[in-house]
Amino acid sequence: MKKNIIIIFLVIIQSFIFPFSIKSQPEMLSSEEFVTGQDGVLRMSVNVIGHVKQPGTYIVYDGIDLMTMISLAGGYLPGTDLKRIIIRSSDGSNKQINLKDIMFNNKDILYELKPRDTIYIKQKLFSKLITSSNLPTIFLSILNIALTLERTS
């Protein structure tokens, strides 16, 4: 027991002597459209929201395309509406992209993102109903009751 207390005490002392340094990212706080990192690479921020694995704001290199950006966000989830990907630019304009055409019909449309673009990945209505409601449970319960009533009569 004494040994555990000494170890805890040493860990606490060490945290005061060698505090964890959180590396600040001034480029994330910048109001500029482009920032240059310490490595000299030109970067910009892009937002990804909606039905992806890891939505959020990403600091990415200039000239990144839509497919690469979705990949950085962990990819789209099952039930994504690939026909209606919306890109909202910082100037307020919206562009709708049919990602299904690009992926499955060999269309060579690579949409290049601009600084502060927001990519909105929509979820299909059927997928939303199945995953975020009790509809399947209610349906199965009613079916179970109907089958039970039929057997007992």
PDB file of N, CA and C in Angstrom, residues 36-72:
ATOM      1  N   THR A  36       0.071  28.708 -43.867  1.00  0.00           N
ATOM      2  CA  THR A  36       1.253  27.922 -44.187  1.00  0.00           C
ATOM      3  C   THR A  36       1.754  27.293 -42.907  1.00  0.00           C
ATOM      4  N   GLY A  37       1.909  25.989 -42.922  1.00  0.00           N
ATOM      5  CA  GLY A  37       2.408  25.275 -41.757  1.00  0.00           C
ATOM      6  C   GLY A  37       3.907  25.451 -41.616  1.00  0.00           C
ATOM      7  N   GLN A  38       4.469  24.854 -40.577  1.00  0.00           N
ATOM      8  CA  GLN A  38       5.907  24.942 -40.339  1.00  0.00           C
ATOM      9  C   GLN A  38       6.695  24.268 -41.452  1.00  0.00           C
ATOM     10  N   ASP A  39       6.059  23.356 -42.153  1.00  0.00           N
ATOM     11  CA  ASP A  39       6.733  22.661 -43.251  1.00  0.00           C
ATOM     12  C   ASP A  39       6.635  23.416 -44.576  1.00  0.00           C
ATOM     13  N   GLY A  40       5.955  24.565 -44.579  1.00  0.00           N
ATOM     14  CA  GLY A  40       5.856  25.381 -45.778  1.00  0.00           C
ATOM     15  C   GLY A  40       4.731  24.996 -46.722  1.00  0.00           C
ATOM     16  N   VAL A  41       3.897  24.034 -46.335  1.00  0.00           N
ATOM     17  CA  VAL A  41       2.801  23.580 -47.189  1.00  0.00           C
ATOM     18  C   VAL A  41       1.582  24.473 -46.965  1.00  0.00           C
ATOM     19  N   LEU A  42       0.960  24.899 -48.054  1.00  0.00           N
ATOM     20  CA  LEU A  42      -0.228  25.737 -47.997  1.00  0.00           C
ATOM     21  C   LEU A  42      -1.429  24.886 -47.597  1.00  0.00           C
ATOM     22  N   ARG A  43      -2.157  25.315 -46.560  1.00  0.00           N
ATOM     23  CA  ARG A  43      -3.291  24.538 -46.061  1.00  0.00           C
ATOM     24  C   ARG A  43      -4.527  25.424 -45.921  1.00  0.00           C
ATOM     25  N   MET A  44      -5.678  24.747 -45.831  1.00  0.00           N
ATOM     26  CA  MET A  44      -6.959  25.435 -45.653  1.00  0.00           C
ATOM     27  C   MET A  44      -7.845  24.570 -44.764  1.00  0.00           C
ATOM     28  N   SER A  45      -8.890  25.166 -44.221  1.00  0.00           N
ATOM     29  CA  SER A  45      -9.810  24.383 -43.391  1.00  0.00           C
ATOM     30  C   SER A  45     -11.052  24.026 -44.204  1.00  0.00           C
ATOM     31  N   VAL A  46     -11.517  22.781 -44.005  1.00  0.00           N
ATOM     32  CA  VAL A  46     -12.720  22.274 -44.667  1.00  0.00           C
ATOM     33  C   VAL A  46     -13.547  21.556 -43.610  1.00  0.00           C
ATOM     34  N   ASN A  47     -14.852  21.789 -43.607  1.00  0.00           N
ATOM     35  CA  ASN A  47     -15.758  21.135 -42.662  1.00  0.00           C
ATOM     36  C   ASN A  47     -16.459  19.965 -43.337  1.00  0.00           C
ATOM     37  N   VAL A  48     -16.610  18.884 -42.593  1.00  0.00           N
ATOM     38  CA  VAL A  48     -17.371  17.730 -43.076  1.00  0.00           C
ATOM     39  C   VAL A  48     -18.411  17.413 -42.011  1.00  0.00           C
ATOM     40  N   ILE A  49     -19.689  17.478 -42.379  1.00  0.00           N
ATOM     41  CA  ILE A  49     -20.760  17.191 -41.424  1.00  0.00           C
ATOM     42  C   ILE A  49     -21.715  16.176 -42.043  1.00  0.00           C
ATOM     43  N   GLY A  50     -22.489  15.552 -41.190  1.00  0.00           N
ATOM     44  CA  GLY A  50     -23.485  14.616 -41.683  1.00  0.00           C
ATOM     45  C   GLY A  50     -23.115  13.171 -41.435  1.00  0.00           C
ATOM     46  N   HIS A  51     -23.480  12.325 -42.385  1.00  0.00           N
ATOM     47  CA  HIS A  51     -23.429  10.872 -42.228  1.00  0.00           C
ATOM     48  C   HIS A  51     -22.060  10.303 -42.627  1.00  0.00           C
ATOM     49  N   VAL A  52     -21.015  10.729 -41.900  1.00  0.00           N
ATOM     50  CA  VAL A  52     -19.663  10.199 -42.078  1.00  0.00           C
ATOM     51  C   VAL A  52     -19.166   9.675 -40.736  1.00  0.00           C
ATOM     52  N   LYS A  53     -18.086   8.917 -40.780  1.00  0.00           N
ATOM     53  CA  LYS A  53     -17.577   8.289 -39.562  1.00  0.00           C
ATOM     54  C   LYS A  53     -17.024   9.311 -38.576  1.00  0.00           C
ATOM     55  N   GLN A  54     -16.280  10.314 -39.063  1.00  0.00           N
ATOM     56  CA  GLN A  54     -15.660  11.304 -38.183  1.00  0.00           C
ATOM     57  C   GLN A  54     -15.912  12.722 -38.705  1.00  0.00           C
ATOM     58  N   PRO A  55     -17.106  13.276 -38.446  1.00  0.00           N
ATOM     59  CA  PRO A  55     -17.357  14.646 -38.892  1.00  0.00           C
ATOM     60  C   PRO A  55     -16.478  15.628 -38.124  1.00  0.00           C
ATOM     61  N   GLY A  56     -16.205  16.767 -38.736  1.00  0.00           N
ATOM     62  CA  GLY A  56     -15.406  17.779 -38.049  1.00  0.00           C
ATOM     63  C   GLY A  56     -14.758  18.732 -39.026  1.00  0.00           C
ATOM     64  N   THR A  57     -13.898  19.595 -38.473  1.00  0.00           N
ATOM     65  CA  THR A  57     -13.132  20.548 -39.267  1.00  0.00           C
ATOM     66  C   THR A  57     -11.746  19.972 -39.485  1.00  0.00           C
ATOM     67  N   TYR A  58     -11.299  19.995 -40.716  1.00  0.00           N
ATOM     68  CA  TYR A  58     -10.005  19.425 -41.073  1.00  0.00           C
ATOM     69  C   TYR A  58      -9.123  20.496 -41.704  1.00  0.00           C
ATOM     70  N   ILE A  59      -7.859  20.517 -41.298  1.00  0.00           N
ATOM     71  CA  ILE A  59      -6.865  21.372 -41.936  1.00  0.00           C
ATOM     72  C   ILE A  59      -6.186  20.505 -42.992  1.00  0.00           C
ATOM     73  N   VAL A  60      -6.401  20.850 -44.259  1.00  0.00           N
ATOM     74  CA  VAL A  60      -5.939  20.004 -45.365  1.00  0.00           C
ATOM     75  C   VAL A  60      -5.140  20.837 -46.364  1.00  0.00           C
ATOM     76  N   TYR A  61      -4.430  20.154 -47.237  1.00  0.00           N
ATOM     77  CA  TYR A  61      -3.629  20.838 -48.246  1.00  0.00           C
ATOM     78  C   TYR A  61      -4.530  21.470 -49.307  1.00  0.00           C
ATOM     79  N   ASP A  62      -4.039  22.519 -49.915  1.00  0.00           N
ATOM     80  CA  ASP A  62      -4.766  23.211 -50.975  1.00  0.00           C
ATOM     81  C   ASP A  62      -4.873  22.300 -52.192  1.00  0.00           C
ATOM     82  N   GLY A  63      -6.053  22.231 -52.791  1.00  0.00           N
ATOM     83  CA  GLY A  63      -6.258  21.423 -53.981  1.00  0.00           C
ATOM     84  C   GLY A  63      -6.812  20.045 -53.694  1.00  0.00           C
ATOM     85  N   ILE A  64      -7.216  19.785 -52.465  1.00  0.00           N
ATOM     86  CA  ILE A  64      -7.770  18.473 -52.119  1.00  0.00           C
ATOM     87  C   ILE A  64      -9.112  18.288 -52.827  1.00  0.00           C
ATOM     88  N   ASP A  65      -9.393  17.062 -53.249  1.00  0.00           N
ATOM     89  CA  ASP A  65     -10.662  16.808 -53.939  1.00  0.00           C
ATOM     90  C   ASP A  65     -11.677  16.200 -52.967  1.00  0.00           C
ATOM     91  N   LEU A  66     -12.912  16.123 -53.412  1.00  0.00           N
ATOM     92  CA  LEU A  66     -14.028  15.681 -52.574  1.00  0.00           C
ATOM     93  C   LEU A  66     -13.841  14.254 -52.062  1.00  0.00           C
ATOM     94  N   MET A  67     -13.445  13.339 -52.932  1.00  0.00           N
ATOM     95  CA  MET A  67     -13.293  11.937 -52.528  1.00  0.00           C
ATOM     96  C   MET A  67     -12.229  11.779 -51.444  1.00  0.00           C
ATOM     97  N   THR A  68     -11.118  12.479 -51.583  1.00  0.00           N
ATOM     98  CA  THR A  68     -10.051  12.397 -50.584  1.00  0.00           C
ATOM     99  C   THR A  68     -10.521  12.975 -49.261  1.00  0.00           C
ATOM    100  N   MET A  69     -11.288  14.063 -49.316  1.00  0.00           N
ATOM    101  CA  MET A  69     -11.778  14.685 -48.089  1.00  0.00           C
ATOM    102  C   MET A  69     -12.737  13.766 -47.348  1.00  0.00           C
ATOM    103  N   ILE A  70     -13.621  13.102 -48.071  1.00  0.00           N
ATOM    104  CA  ILE A  70     -14.547  12.160 -47.440  1.00  0.00           C
ATOM    105  C   ILE A  70     -13.763  11.000 -46.833  1.00  0.00           C
ATOM    106  N   SER A  71     -12.705  10.583 -47.502  1.00  0.00           N
ATOM    107  CA  SER A  71     -11.859   9.514 -46.962  1.00  0.00           C
ATOM    108  C   SER A  71     -11.180   9.946 -45.670  1.00  0.00           C
ATOM    109  N   LEU A  72     -10.709  11.189 -45.613  1.00  0.00           N
ATOM    110  CA  LEU A  72     -10.080  11.691 -44.386  1.00  0.00           C
ATOM    111  C   LEU A  72     -11.064  11.724 -43.220  1.00  0.00           C
TER     112      LEU A  72
END
